[in-house]
Amino acid sequence: MNASRAYPSGPSEPIEQLVQALLARMTLAEKVGQMCQRNASEGHPPDYLGADLRAGQVGAVLNVVEVDAVNELQRIAVEESRLGIPLLVGRDVIHGFRTVMPLPLGQAASWNPGLVRECARIAAREAAGAGINWTFAPMIDIARDPRWGRIAESFGEDVFLASRLAAAAVTGFQGEDLAAPGSLAACAKHFAGYGAAESGRDYATTSIPEVELRNVYFPPFQAAIEAGVRTLMPSFCELNGVPCSGNEFLLRDVLRGEWGFDGVVVSDWDSVRQLKVHGLTADDRASALAAVTAGLDLEMAGDAYRNHLASLVESGAVEEGLLDQAVAGILRLKFELGLFENPYTDPARLPPLLDDEALATAKQAAAQSAVLLQNRNGVLPLKAGRLQAVAVIGPLADAPHEQLGTWTFDGSAADAVTPRQAIEALAGPEVQLRFAAAMANSRSSAGPGFDEAVAAARDSDVALLFLGEEAILSGEAHSRAEIGLPGAQEELVRRVREAGRPVVAVVMAGRPLTLAGIVDQVDALLFAWHPGTMGGPALAELLFGVQSPSGKLPVTFPRMVGQVPIYYSQKNTGKPPTPDQVVHIDDIDTHAPQTSIGMTAFHLDAGYRPLFPFGFGLSYTEFHYRDIRASAPEIALGESVRISAELSNQGPVAAEEVVQLYVRDLVGSITRPVRELKGFKRLRLAPGQTVTVAFDLHTDELAFHGRDMRRVTEPGEFRAWIGGSSDTELGITFHIRGDTSS
Ligand code: BGC
């Protein structure tokens, strides 16, 4: 197979010269062609895309994953088109390819950037074997609404955590060299504010003040860009009245102007044409004009660019220079990916799929992502030697497809190891396993299966319930207005409880669920998200204590849906609630004066606390924090303060703990959140071990965008806390010296 004819002088020539030389040879139609990405998911794509490829009308494809078909598309583009420009081949490789890793939200619960990077690296290696050179991941939208189905694809609610994990995922997908085998171009999506869709309804309106965009929604994108992400996708939503695909403020002023992004901006699926549906434009031609003017380089799946861009230039409505900028970015990426040197994927040298390394990483990620929310009387870990029979109950206990979660185009249920299978293997023949699915699926009503489940529990030493939501209940366009356990699952828990055995609930879901109805009914509660191919073995190891749970919530768990949005980094308000202000709505006198219960920011029927706070997660050991210190009571702007505390493992087993640092800027020219995560470390401690955990905090890390949108650190008083959850009380105060008058 030959290198592309478009690659004129050899790889040593700087990419920019190659890009400009090629651009100079292109006709207007060929430029437009580079800006079009075509869906290739049906049949044999060379049959229906061949003619357009030969005519230079296609710059990219997506959704073709069969290596021979990809090679054939590349061959036509490279050998049979006038300029021989190879194709970008995109795919949603979101949390794994064939080896399915936990959902991104689950990966975020590991608070382990190195592991997130490994998950992305393995996904990239497997996908690259199919000829894919570009993934539409990571999704790095801050997500504070668990009703939103796509929260599953996110890294959760927090700016700092999501930014760290965004950078990790980008470096994992892209590797050190985009042209090396096994690297994919990554795509930071969806810019910006997609997670703030009204009432969590996917695609709905978003209204976010600029200062909040800059302080909350933009930072993960800046982190991805600093990590070198080569492509970016705008959100489907409108933001403050302007749909993101035609939003010049986002795509041109901020992204290019302020941040200097020189990669490719790809539309979301058909989102250029949707500018008309939003009501921003009157027709597809106007949509193409709005998108290209805003700075959108490549249209995915639609045909507004294909049909209208050339005539927009010919009529003078669009300057050809705008197209040149877009095409230069696309060509640059193709050079960086090494596609001009070798556009083909050698079918004889396919990378291994589901190899030992991939499966071990998937298992470790699933184990580190599970969050132990409750463990009364040390019911977990199970003591294998002392058990005779275990009841494994529930619709998610043996549901291989469901544990993979949303967005798993290329994973296979046949590869997944379920909890039922893994528990049987781990417990061995001495322990009897009594299985009862109890329900056809998570949404079923109570039925005869319940009696079977109760009987299985009664005849066992412990009942393990695998509950939650199927894969299809979260993800794109799968938002929910109620986020409790669907169907009759709460009733199932109550019935099984009546059997009188310890009850352990393992919940698999693509979002936080409102679990207040079962926390009192179960002895232990382990939240496993959708844990992927190796979910079963990871959960079995946790349940039997081969490993200790170490995940921490990347998102707040509300008591009830009416508390949403609820997140730890809220503002204090002028009337903050106090812990004693818990009211039982039934106790309020009918004719009581309005002021009788305290006038603060809480719900009469829910209080103000969530069910489980951000950062929370238990372990099989006891971690204790004490002795928080600041290296100096006062520092100057431009200096660092070291905040440290002692952490000891006072329990019986070695375990990992995610130590978290939070800060509050007590006085701000715009008010600051009550706490903000500013650092975290995952540490392993042996029983009896004590360590000092220290974080160096530079004053730049305390900067925020103020009223004039400039980013500044304002001197004054700060409070810092260290602990194993966002509600830690172990705090200390320090000052930043400086002039506060400006
Ligand atoms: C999603 C994107 C995705 C694209 C391509 C859209 O519906 O919003 O996140 O990358 O489809 O599959």
Short mmCIF file of N, CA, C and O in Angstrom, two decimals, residues 318-430:
data_model
loop_
_atom_site.label_atom_id
_atom_site.label_comp_id
_atom_site.label_asym_id
_atom_site.label_seq_id
_atom_site.Cartn_x
_atom_site.Cartn_y
_atom_site.Cartn_z
N VAL A 318 -19.65 34.52 2.51
CA VAL A 318 -18.60 33.96 3.36
C VAL A 318 -17.26 34.14 2.66
O VAL A 318 -17.15 33.86 1.46
N GLU A 319 -16.28 34.62 3.40
CA GLU A 319 -14.95 34.75 2.80
C GLU A 319 -14.27 33.40 2.71
O GLU A 319 -14.34 32.62 3.66
N GLU A 320 -13.59 33.16 1.60
CA GLU A 320 -12.95 31.86 1.43
C GLU A 320 -11.91 31.62 2.53
O GLU A 320 -11.63 30.48 2.91
N GLY A 321 -11.37 32.71 3.04
CA GLY A 321 -10.39 32.60 4.13
C GLY A 321 -10.93 31.84 5.34
O GLY A 321 -10.18 31.15 6.03
N LEU A 322 -12.23 31.97 5.58
CA LEU A 322 -12.83 31.24 6.70
C LEU A 322 -12.74 29.74 6.48
O LEU A 322 -12.44 28.97 7.38
N LEU A 323 -12.99 29.35 5.24
CA LEU A 323 -12.90 27.93 4.91
C LEU A 323 -11.44 27.47 4.99
O LEU A 323 -11.15 26.36 5.44
N ASP A 324 -10.53 28.34 4.55
CA ASP A 324 -9.11 27.98 4.60
C ASP A 324 -8.67 27.66 6.04
O ASP A 324 -7.96 26.70 6.28
N GLN A 325 -9.15 28.49 6.98
CA GLN A 325 -8.80 28.23 8.39
C GLN A 325 -9.32 26.87 8.83
O GLN A 325 -8.63 26.10 9.49
N ALA A 326 -10.57 26.60 8.48
CA ALA A 326 -11.18 25.33 8.90
C ALA A 326 -10.44 24.15 8.27
O ALA A 326 -10.09 23.18 8.95
N VAL A 327 -10.20 24.26 6.97
CA VAL A 327 -9.57 23.14 6.26
C VAL A 327 -8.13 22.95 6.75
O VAL A 327 -7.65 21.82 6.90
N ALA A 328 -7.45 24.04 7.05
CA ALA A 328 -6.07 23.92 7.55
C ALA A 328 -6.06 23.10 8.83
O ALA A 328 -5.20 22.23 9.02
N GLY A 329 -7.03 23.34 9.71
CA GLY A 329 -7.10 22.58 10.96
C GLY A 329 -7.32 21.10 10.69
O GLY A 329 -6.70 20.23 11.33
N ILE A 330 -8.19 20.81 9.74
CA ILE A 330 -8.50 19.41 9.43
C ILE A 330 -7.27 18.72 8.82
O ILE A 330 -6.90 17.60 9.20
N LEU A 331 -6.61 19.41 7.89
CA LEU A 331 -5.41 18.82 7.27
C LEU A 331 -4.30 18.64 8.31
O LEU A 331 -3.59 17.63 8.32
N ARG A 332 -4.16 19.65 9.18
CA ARG A 332 -3.13 19.58 10.23
C ARG A 332 -3.32 18.29 11.05
O ARG A 332 -2.39 17.55 11.31
N LEU A 333 -4.56 18.06 11.43
CA LEU A 333 -4.84 16.86 12.23
C LEU A 333 -4.50 15.59 11.45
O LEU A 333 -3.93 14.64 12.00
N LYS A 334 -4.80 15.58 10.18
CA LYS A 334 -4.49 14.39 9.38
C LYS A 334 -2.98 14.16 9.28
O LYS A 334 -2.51 13.02 9.31
N PHE A 335 -2.23 15.26 9.16
CA PHE A 335 -0.76 15.11 9.18
C PHE A 335 -0.30 14.61 10.53
O PHE A 335 0.54 13.72 10.63
N GLU A 336 -0.85 15.21 11.59
CA GLU A 336 -0.42 14.81 12.94
C GLU A 336 -0.72 13.34 13.20
O GLU A 336 0.03 12.66 13.90
N LEU A 337 -1.82 12.86 12.66
CA LEU A 337 -2.17 11.46 12.85
C LEU A 337 -1.32 10.52 11.99
O LEU A 337 -1.45 9.30 12.08
N GLY A 338 -0.50 11.11 11.14
CA GLY A 338 0.36 10.29 10.28
C GLY A 338 -0.40 9.65 9.14
O GLY A 338 0.08 8.70 8.51
N LEU A 339 -1.59 10.16 8.84
CA LEU A 339 -2.42 9.51 7.83
C LEU A 339 -1.86 9.67 6.42
O LEU A 339 -2.10 8.82 5.56
N PHE A 340 -1.12 10.76 6.18
CA PHE A 340 -0.56 10.93 4.84
C PHE A 340 0.58 9.94 4.60
O PHE A 340 0.80 9.52 3.48
N GLU A 341 1.27 9.58 5.68
CA GLU A 341 2.33 8.57 5.52
C GLU A 341 1.74 7.18 5.40
O GLU A 341 2.19 6.36 4.63
N ASN A 342 0.74 6.91 6.24
CA ASN A 342 0.11 5.60 6.16
C ASN A 342 -1.35 5.69 6.58
O ASN A 342 -1.66 5.74 7.77
N PRO A 343 -2.22 5.72 5.61
CA PRO A 343 -3.65 5.83 5.94
C PRO A 343 -4.27 4.49 6.31
O PRO A 343 -5.43 4.44 6.72
N TYR A 344 -3.50 3.40 6.16
CA TYR A 344 -4.11 2.07 6.28
C TYR A 344 -3.86 1.41 7.63
O TYR A 344 -2.89 1.71 8.32
N THR A 345 -4.74 0.49 7.95
CA THR A 345 -4.58 -0.34 9.15
C THR A 345 -4.29 -1.74 8.65
O THR A 345 -5.06 -2.30 7.87
N ASP A 346 -3.19 -2.29 9.11
CA ASP A 346 -2.76 -3.59 8.61
C ASP A 346 -3.57 -4.70 9.30
O ASP A 346 -3.42 -4.93 10.50
N PRO A 347 -4.45 -5.38 8.56
CA PRO A 347 -5.29 -6.41 9.20
C PRO A 347 -4.46 -7.57 9.75
O PRO A 347 -4.93 -8.31 10.60
N ALA A 348 -3.22 -7.70 9.26
CA ALA A 348 -2.38 -8.80 9.75
C ALA A 348 -1.76 -8.47 11.10
O ALA A 348 -1.19 -9.33 11.76
N ARG A 349 -1.84 -7.19 11.50
CA ARG A 349 -1.20 -6.81 12.78
C ARG A 349 -2.21 -6.15 13.71
O ARG A 349 -1.96 -5.10 14.27
N LEU A 350 -3.35 -6.80 13.84
CA LEU A 350 -4.38 -6.23 14.70
C LEU A 350 -3.96 -6.33 16.16
O LEU A 350 -3.38 -7.32 16.57
N PRO A 351 -4.27 -5.32 16.94
CA PRO A 351 -3.94 -5.40 18.37
C PRO A 351 -4.83 -6.43 19.04
O PRO A 351 -5.90 -6.75 18.55
N PRO A 352 -4.36 -6.96 20.16
CA PRO A 352 -5.21 -7.93 20.86
C PRO A 352 -6.45 -7.24 21.42
O PRO A 352 -6.39 -6.07 21.78
N LEU A 353 -7.56 -7.96 21.45
CA LEU A 353 -8.77 -7.44 22.10
C LEU A 353 -8.96 -8.23 23.38
O LEU A 353 -8.64 -9.43 23.43
N LEU A 354 -9.44 -7.61 24.40
CA LEU A 354 -9.74 -8.31 25.65
C LEU A 354 -8.53 -9.09 26.16
O LEU A 354 -8.67 -10.22 26.64
N ASP A 355 -7.32 -8.55 25.98
CA ASP A 355 -6.16 -9.28 26.47
C ASP A 355 -6.04 -9.13 27.99
O ASP A 355 -6.83 -8.43 28.62
N ASP A 356 -5.05 -9.81 28.56
CA ASP A 356 -4.95 -9.83 30.03
C ASP A 356 -4.83 -8.43 30.60
O ASP A 356 -5.43 -8.11 31.63
N GLU A 357 -4.05 -7.59 29.93
CA GLU A 357 -3.86 -6.24 30.45
C GLU A 357 -5.18 -5.47 30.43
O GLU A 357 -5.53 -4.78 31.40
N ALA A 358 -5.92 -5.61 29.32
CA ALA A 358 -7.19 -4.89 29.21
C ALA A 358 -8.17 -5.36 30.29
O ALA A 358 -8.83 -4.55 30.95
N LEU A 359 -8.25 -6.68 30.47
CA LEU A 359 -9.21 -7.20 31.44
C LEU A 359 -8.79 -6.84 32.87
O LEU A 359 -9.64 -6.52 33.72
N ALA A 360 -7.49 -6.85 33.14
CA ALA A 360 -7.03 -6.49 34.48
C ALA A 360 -7.33 -5.01 34.76
O ALA A 360 -7.77 -4.65 35.86
N THR A 361 -7.13 -4.19 33.76
CA THR A 361 -7.42 -2.75 33.94
C THR A 361 -8.92 -2.55 34.13
O THR A 361 -9.35 -1.76 34.98
N ALA A 362 -9.71 -3.25 33.33
CA ALA A 362 -11.17 -3.13 33.46
C ALA A 362 -11.62 -3.57 34.85
O ALA A 362 -12.49 -2.94 35.46
N LYS A 363 -11.00 -4.62 35.36
CA LYS A 363 -11.38 -5.10 36.69
C LYS A 363 -10.96 -4.10 37.77
O LYS A 363 -11.73 -3.78 38.67
N GLN A 364 -9.75 -3.59 37.64
CA GLN A 364 -9.28 -2.64 38.64
C GLN A 364 -10.13 -1.37 38.62
O GLN A 364 -10.48 -0.81 39.67
N ALA A 365 -10.48 -0.92 37.42
CA ALA A 365 -11.30 0.29 37.31
C ALA A 365 -12.68 0.05 37.92
O ALA A 365 -13.22 0.91 38.63
N ALA A 366 -13.25 -1.12 37.67
CA ALA A 366 -14.57 -1.42 38.25
C ALA A 366 -14.47 -1.48 39.77
O ALA A 366 -15.34 -0.99 40.48
N ALA A 367 -13.39 -2.06 40.27
CA ALA A 367 -13.24 -2.18 41.73
C ALA A 367 -13.05 -0.80 42.36
O ALA A 367 -13.67 -0.47 43.37
N GLN A 368 -12.21 0.02 41.74
CA GLN A 368 -11.94 1.33 42.35
C GLN A 368 -13.10 2.31 42.15
O GLN A 368 -13.15 3.35 42.80
N SER A 369 -14.00 1.99 41.25
CA SER A 369 -15.12 2.91 41.03
C SER A 369 -16.29 2.63 41.95
O SER A 369 -17.16 3.48 42.14
N ALA A 370 -16.34 1.45 42.54
CA ALA A 370 -17.48 1.13 43.40
C ALA A 370 -17.37 1.89 44.72
O ALA A 370 -16.29 1.97 45.30
N VAL A 371 -18.49 2.44 45.16
CA VAL A 371 -18.50 3.27 46.36
C VAL A 371 -19.33 2.59 47.44
O VAL A 371 -20.52 2.32 47.24
N LEU A 372 -18.69 2.32 48.56
CA LEU A 372 -19.40 1.71 49.69
C LEU A 372 -20.11 2.83 50.46
O LEU A 372 -19.47 3.69 51.07
N LEU A 373 -21.44 2.81 50.42
CA LEU A 373 -22.21 3.90 51.01
C LEU A 373 -22.68 3.57 52.43
O LEU A 373 -22.99 4.46 53.21
N GLN A 374 -22.75 2.31 52.73
CA GLN A 374 -23.20 1.91 54.07
C GLN A 374 -22.68 0.51 54.37
O GLN A 374 -22.61 -0.33 53.47
N ASN A 375 -22.31 0.27 55.64
CA ASN A 375 -21.85 -1.06 56.03
C ASN A 375 -22.08 -1.25 57.52
O ASN A 375 -21.18 -1.11 58.33
N ARG A 376 -23.33 -1.60 57.87
CA ARG A 376 -23.68 -1.71 59.29
C ARG A 376 -23.12 -2.99 59.87
O ARG A 376 -23.20 -4.05 59.25
N ASN A 377 -22.59 -2.88 61.05
CA ASN A 377 -22.07 -4.03 61.80
C ASN A 377 -21.05 -4.83 61.00
O ASN A 377 -20.94 -6.04 61.16
N GLY A 378 -20.35 -4.16 60.13
CA GLY A 378 -19.31 -4.85 59.35
C GLY A 378 -19.84 -6.07 58.61
O GLY A 378 -19.16 -7.09 58.50
N VAL A 379 -21.05 -5.95 58.08
CA VAL A 379 -21.61 -7.11 57.36
C VAL A 379 -20.74 -7.48 56.16
O VAL A 379 -20.59 -8.65 55.82
N LEU A 380 -20.12 -6.46 55.58
CA LEU A 380 -19.12 -6.71 54.54
C LEU A 380 -17.74 -6.49 55.15
O LEU A 380 -17.59 -5.64 56.03
N PRO A 381 -16.71 -7.16 54.69
CA PRO A 381 -16.74 -8.18 53.65
C PRO A 381 -17.32 -9.50 54.16
O PRO A 381 -17.26 -9.79 55.35
N LEU A 382 -17.83 -10.29 53.21
CA LEU A 382 -18.34 -11.62 53.55
C LEU A 382 -17.16 -12.51 53.92
O LEU A 382 -16.07 -12.36 53.36
N LYS A 383 -17.39 -13.38 54.87
CA LYS A 383 -16.30 -14.27 55.28
C LYS A 383 -16.53 -15.62 54.59
O LYS A 383 -17.34 -16.43 55.07
N ALA A 384 -15.83 -15.86 53.51
CA ALA A 384 -16.09 -17.03 52.67
C ALA A 384 -16.08 -18.32 53.49
O ALA A 384 -16.97 -19.16 53.36
N GLY A 385 -15.12 -18.46 54.37
CA GLY A 385 -14.97 -19.70 55.13
C GLY A 385 -16.15 -19.99 56.04
O GLY A 385 -16.41 -21.13 56.40
N ARG A 386 -16.87 -18.93 56.41
CA ARG A 386 -17.97 -19.13 57.37
C ARG A 386 -19.34 -19.19 56.70
O ARG A 386 -20.36 -19.23 57.37
N LEU A 387 -19.35 -19.17 55.39
CA LEU A 387 -20.65 -19.17 54.70
C LEU A 387 -20.97 -20.55 54.15
O LEU A 387 -20.08 -21.23 53.63
N GLN A 388 -22.22 -20.89 54.24
CA GLN A 388 -22.64 -22.13 53.58
C GLN A 388 -23.44 -21.84 52.33
O GLN A 388 -23.32 -22.54 51.34
N ALA A 389 -24.24 -20.79 52.40
CA ALA A 389 -25.07 -20.48 51.23
C ALA A 389 -25.25 -18.97 51.11
O ALA A 389 -25.37 -18.27 52.10
N VAL A 390 -25.25 -18.52 49.87
CA VAL A 390 -25.41 -17.10 49.57
C VAL A 390 -26.57 -16.97 48.59
O VAL A 390 -26.62 -17.68 47.59
N ALA A 391 -27.50 -16.05 48.88
CA ALA A 391 -28.57 -15.78 47.91
C ALA A 391 -28.14 -14.63 47.02
O ALA A 391 -27.73 -13.57 47.52
N VAL A 392 -28.19 -14.84 45.74
CA VAL A 392 -27.86 -13.79 44.76
C VAL A 392 -29.16 -13.45 44.04
O VAL A 392 -29.72 -14.27 43.32
N ILE A 393 -29.63 -12.24 44.31
CA ILE A 393 -31.01 -11.89 43.93
C ILE A 393 -31.01 -10.60 43.11
O ILE A 393 -30.20 -9.71 43.35
N GLY A 394 -31.95 -10.50 42.19
CA GLY A 394 -32.22 -9.21 41.57
C GLY A 394 -31.99 -9.16 40.08
O GLY A 394 -31.26 -9.98 39.50
N PRO A 395 -32.60 -8.16 39.43
CA PRO A 395 -32.57 -8.08 37.97
C PRO A 395 -31.20 -7.74 37.39
O PRO A 395 -30.98 -7.93 36.20
N LEU A 396 -30.28 -7.26 38.21
CA LEU A 396 -28.96 -6.89 37.67
C LEU A 396 -27.87 -7.90 38.07
O LEU A 396 -26.69 -7.67 37.84
N ALA A 397 -28.28 -9.01 38.68
CA ALA A 397 -27.28 -9.97 39.18
C ALA A 397 -26.63 -10.75 38.05
O ALA A 397 -25.47 -11.17 38.16
N ASP A 398 -27.39 -10.95 37.01
CA ASP A 398 -26.87 -11.81 35.94
C ASP A 398 -27.32 -11.24 34.60
O ASP A 398 -27.94 -11.92 33.80
N ALA A 399 -27.01 -9.99 34.40
CA ALA A 399 -27.50 -9.25 33.23
C ALA A 399 -26.29 -8.67 32.47
O ALA A 399 -25.96 -7.49 32.62
N PRO A 400 -25.62 -9.51 31.69
CA PRO A 400 -24.34 -9.10 31.10
C PRO A 400 -24.42 -7.84 30.24
O PRO A 400 -23.54 -7.00 30.27
N HIS A 401 -25.51 -7.70 29.50
CA HIS A 401 -25.63 -6.52 28.65
C HIS A 401 -25.79 -5.26 29.51
O HIS A 401 -25.20 -4.22 29.22
N GLU A 402 -26.57 -5.37 30.57
CA GLU A 402 -26.89 -4.19 31.37
C GLU A 402 -25.67 -3.64 32.11
O GLU A 402 -25.52 -2.43 32.26
N GLN A 403 -24.81 -4.50 32.57
CA GLN A 403 -23.68 -4.01 33.36
C GLN A 403 -22.68 -3.25 32.49
O GLN A 403 -21.82 -2.55 33.00
N LEU A 404 -22.83 -3.35 31.16
CA LEU A 404 -21.90 -2.62 30.28
C LEU A 404 -22.25 -1.13 30.26
O LEU A 404 -21.39 -0.29 30.05
N GLY A 405 -23.53 -0.81 30.42
CA GLY A 405 -23.92 0.61 30.47
C GLY A 405 -24.17 1.20 29.10
O GLY A 405 -24.10 0.51 28.07
N THR A 406 -24.45 2.49 29.10
CA THR A 406 -24.76 3.19 27.86
C THR A 406 -23.51 3.36 27.00
O THR A 406 -22.39 3.22 27.48
N TRP A 407 -23.70 3.70 25.73
CA TRP A 407 -22.60 3.98 24.80
C TRP A 407 -21.57 2.86 24.76
O TRP A 407 -20.39 3.08 24.99
N THR A 408 -22.05 1.68 24.47
CA THR A 408 -21.08 0.60 24.27
C THR A 408 -21.35 -0.05 22.93
O THR A 408 -21.75 -1.20 22.85
N PHE A 409 -21.11 0.72 21.88
CA PHE A 409 -21.36 0.23 20.53
C PHE A 409 -20.59 -1.06 20.23
O PHE A 409 -21.06 -1.91 19.52
N ASP A 410 -19.38 -1.15 20.73
CA ASP A 410 -18.50 -2.22 20.26
C ASP A 410 -18.20 -3.27 21.32
O ASP A 410 -17.42 -4.18 21.09
N GLY A 411 -18.82 -3.13 22.49
CA GLY A 411 -18.66 -4.16 23.51
C GLY A 411 -19.67 -5.26 23.26
O GLY A 411 -20.61 -5.11 22.49
N SER A 412 -19.45 -6.38 23.93
CA SER A 412 -20.35 -7.50 23.71
C SER A 412 -20.74 -8.11 25.05
O SER A 412 -19.88 -8.38 25.91
N ALA A 413 -22.04 -8.36 25.19
CA ALA A 413 -22.52 -8.99 26.43
C ALA A 413 -21.84 -10.34 26.63
O ALA A 413 -21.62 -10.77 27.76
N ALA A 414 -21.49 -10.99 25.52
CA ALA A 414 -20.89 -12.32 25.64
C ALA A 414 -19.55 -12.28 26.37
O ALA A 414 -19.10 -13.28 26.93
N ASP A 415 -18.90 -11.12 26.38
CA ASP A 415 -17.60 -11.01 27.06
C ASP A 415 -17.74 -10.67 28.53
O ASP A 415 -16.78 -10.75 29.30
N ALA A 416 -18.92 -10.21 28.91
CA ALA A 416 -19.07 -9.67 30.27
C ALA A 416 -19.20 -10.80 31.29
O ALA A 416 -19.88 -11.80 31.05
N VAL A 417 -18.54 -10.62 32.41
CA VAL A 417 -18.66 -11.60 33.50
C VAL A 417 -19.58 -10.97 34.55
O VAL A 417 -19.30 -9.89 35.07
N THR A 418 -20.66 -11.67 34.84
CA THR A 418 -21.67 -11.09 35.74
C THR A 418 -21.32 -11.39 37.20
O THR A 418 -20.55 -12.32 37.50
N PRO A 419 -21.93 -10.65 38.13
CA PRO A 419 -21.74 -10.94 39.54
C PRO A 419 -22.10 -12.39 39.88
O PRO A 419 -21.40 -13.06 40.63
N ARG A 420 -23.19 -12.86 39.34
CA ARG A 420 -23.59 -14.23 39.65
C ARG A 420 -22.47 -15.21 39.28
O ARG A 420 -22.09 -16.08 40.08
N GLN A 421 -21.94 -15.06 38.06
CA GLN A 421 -20.86 -15.97 37.62
C GLN A 421 -19.62 -15.82 38.50
O GLN A 421 -18.99 -16.79 38.91
N ALA A 422 -19.27 -14.56 38.77
CA ALA A 422 -18.01 -14.31 39.48
C ALA A 422 -18.10 -14.73 40.94
O ALA A 422 -17.13 -15.25 41.51
N ILE A 423 -19.26 -14.55 41.56
CA ILE A 423 -19.40 -14.96 42.97
C ILE A 423 -19.31 -16.47 43.06
O ILE A 423 -18.65 -17.03 43.94
N GLU A 424 -19.93 -17.13 42.12
CA GLU A 424 -19.86 -18.59 42.11
C GLU A 424 -18.41 -19.06 42.00
O GLU A 424 -17.96 -19.93 42.74
N ALA A 425 -17.67 -18.40 41.11
CA ALA A 425 -16.27 -18.80 40.90
C ALA A 425 -15.43 -18.48 42.14
O ALA A 425 -14.58 -19.28 42.55
N LEU A 426 -15.66 -17.33 42.74
CA LEU A 426 -14.81 -16.92 43.86
C LEU A 426 -15.16 -17.67 45.14
O LEU A 426 -14.27 -18.07 45.90
N ALA A 427 -16.43 -17.88 45.39
CA ALA A 427 -16.83 -18.53 46.64
C ALA A 427 -16.48 -20.01 46.66
O ALA A 427 -16.26 -20.60 47.72
N GLY A 428 -16.41 -20.59 45.47
CA GLY A 428 -16.01 -21.99 45.39
C GLY A 428 -17.16 -22.94 45.69
O GLY A 428 -18.25 -22.52 46.10
N PRO A 429 -16.89 -24.24 45.51
CA PRO A 429 -17.98 -25.23 45.60
C PRO A 429 -18.54 -25.41 47.01
O PRO A 429 -19.63 -25.91 47.18
N GLU A 430 -17.78 -24.97 48.03
CA GLU A 430 -18.29 -25.17 49.40
C GLU A 430 -19.47 -24.26 49.71
O GLU A 430 -20.24 -24.51 50.63
#
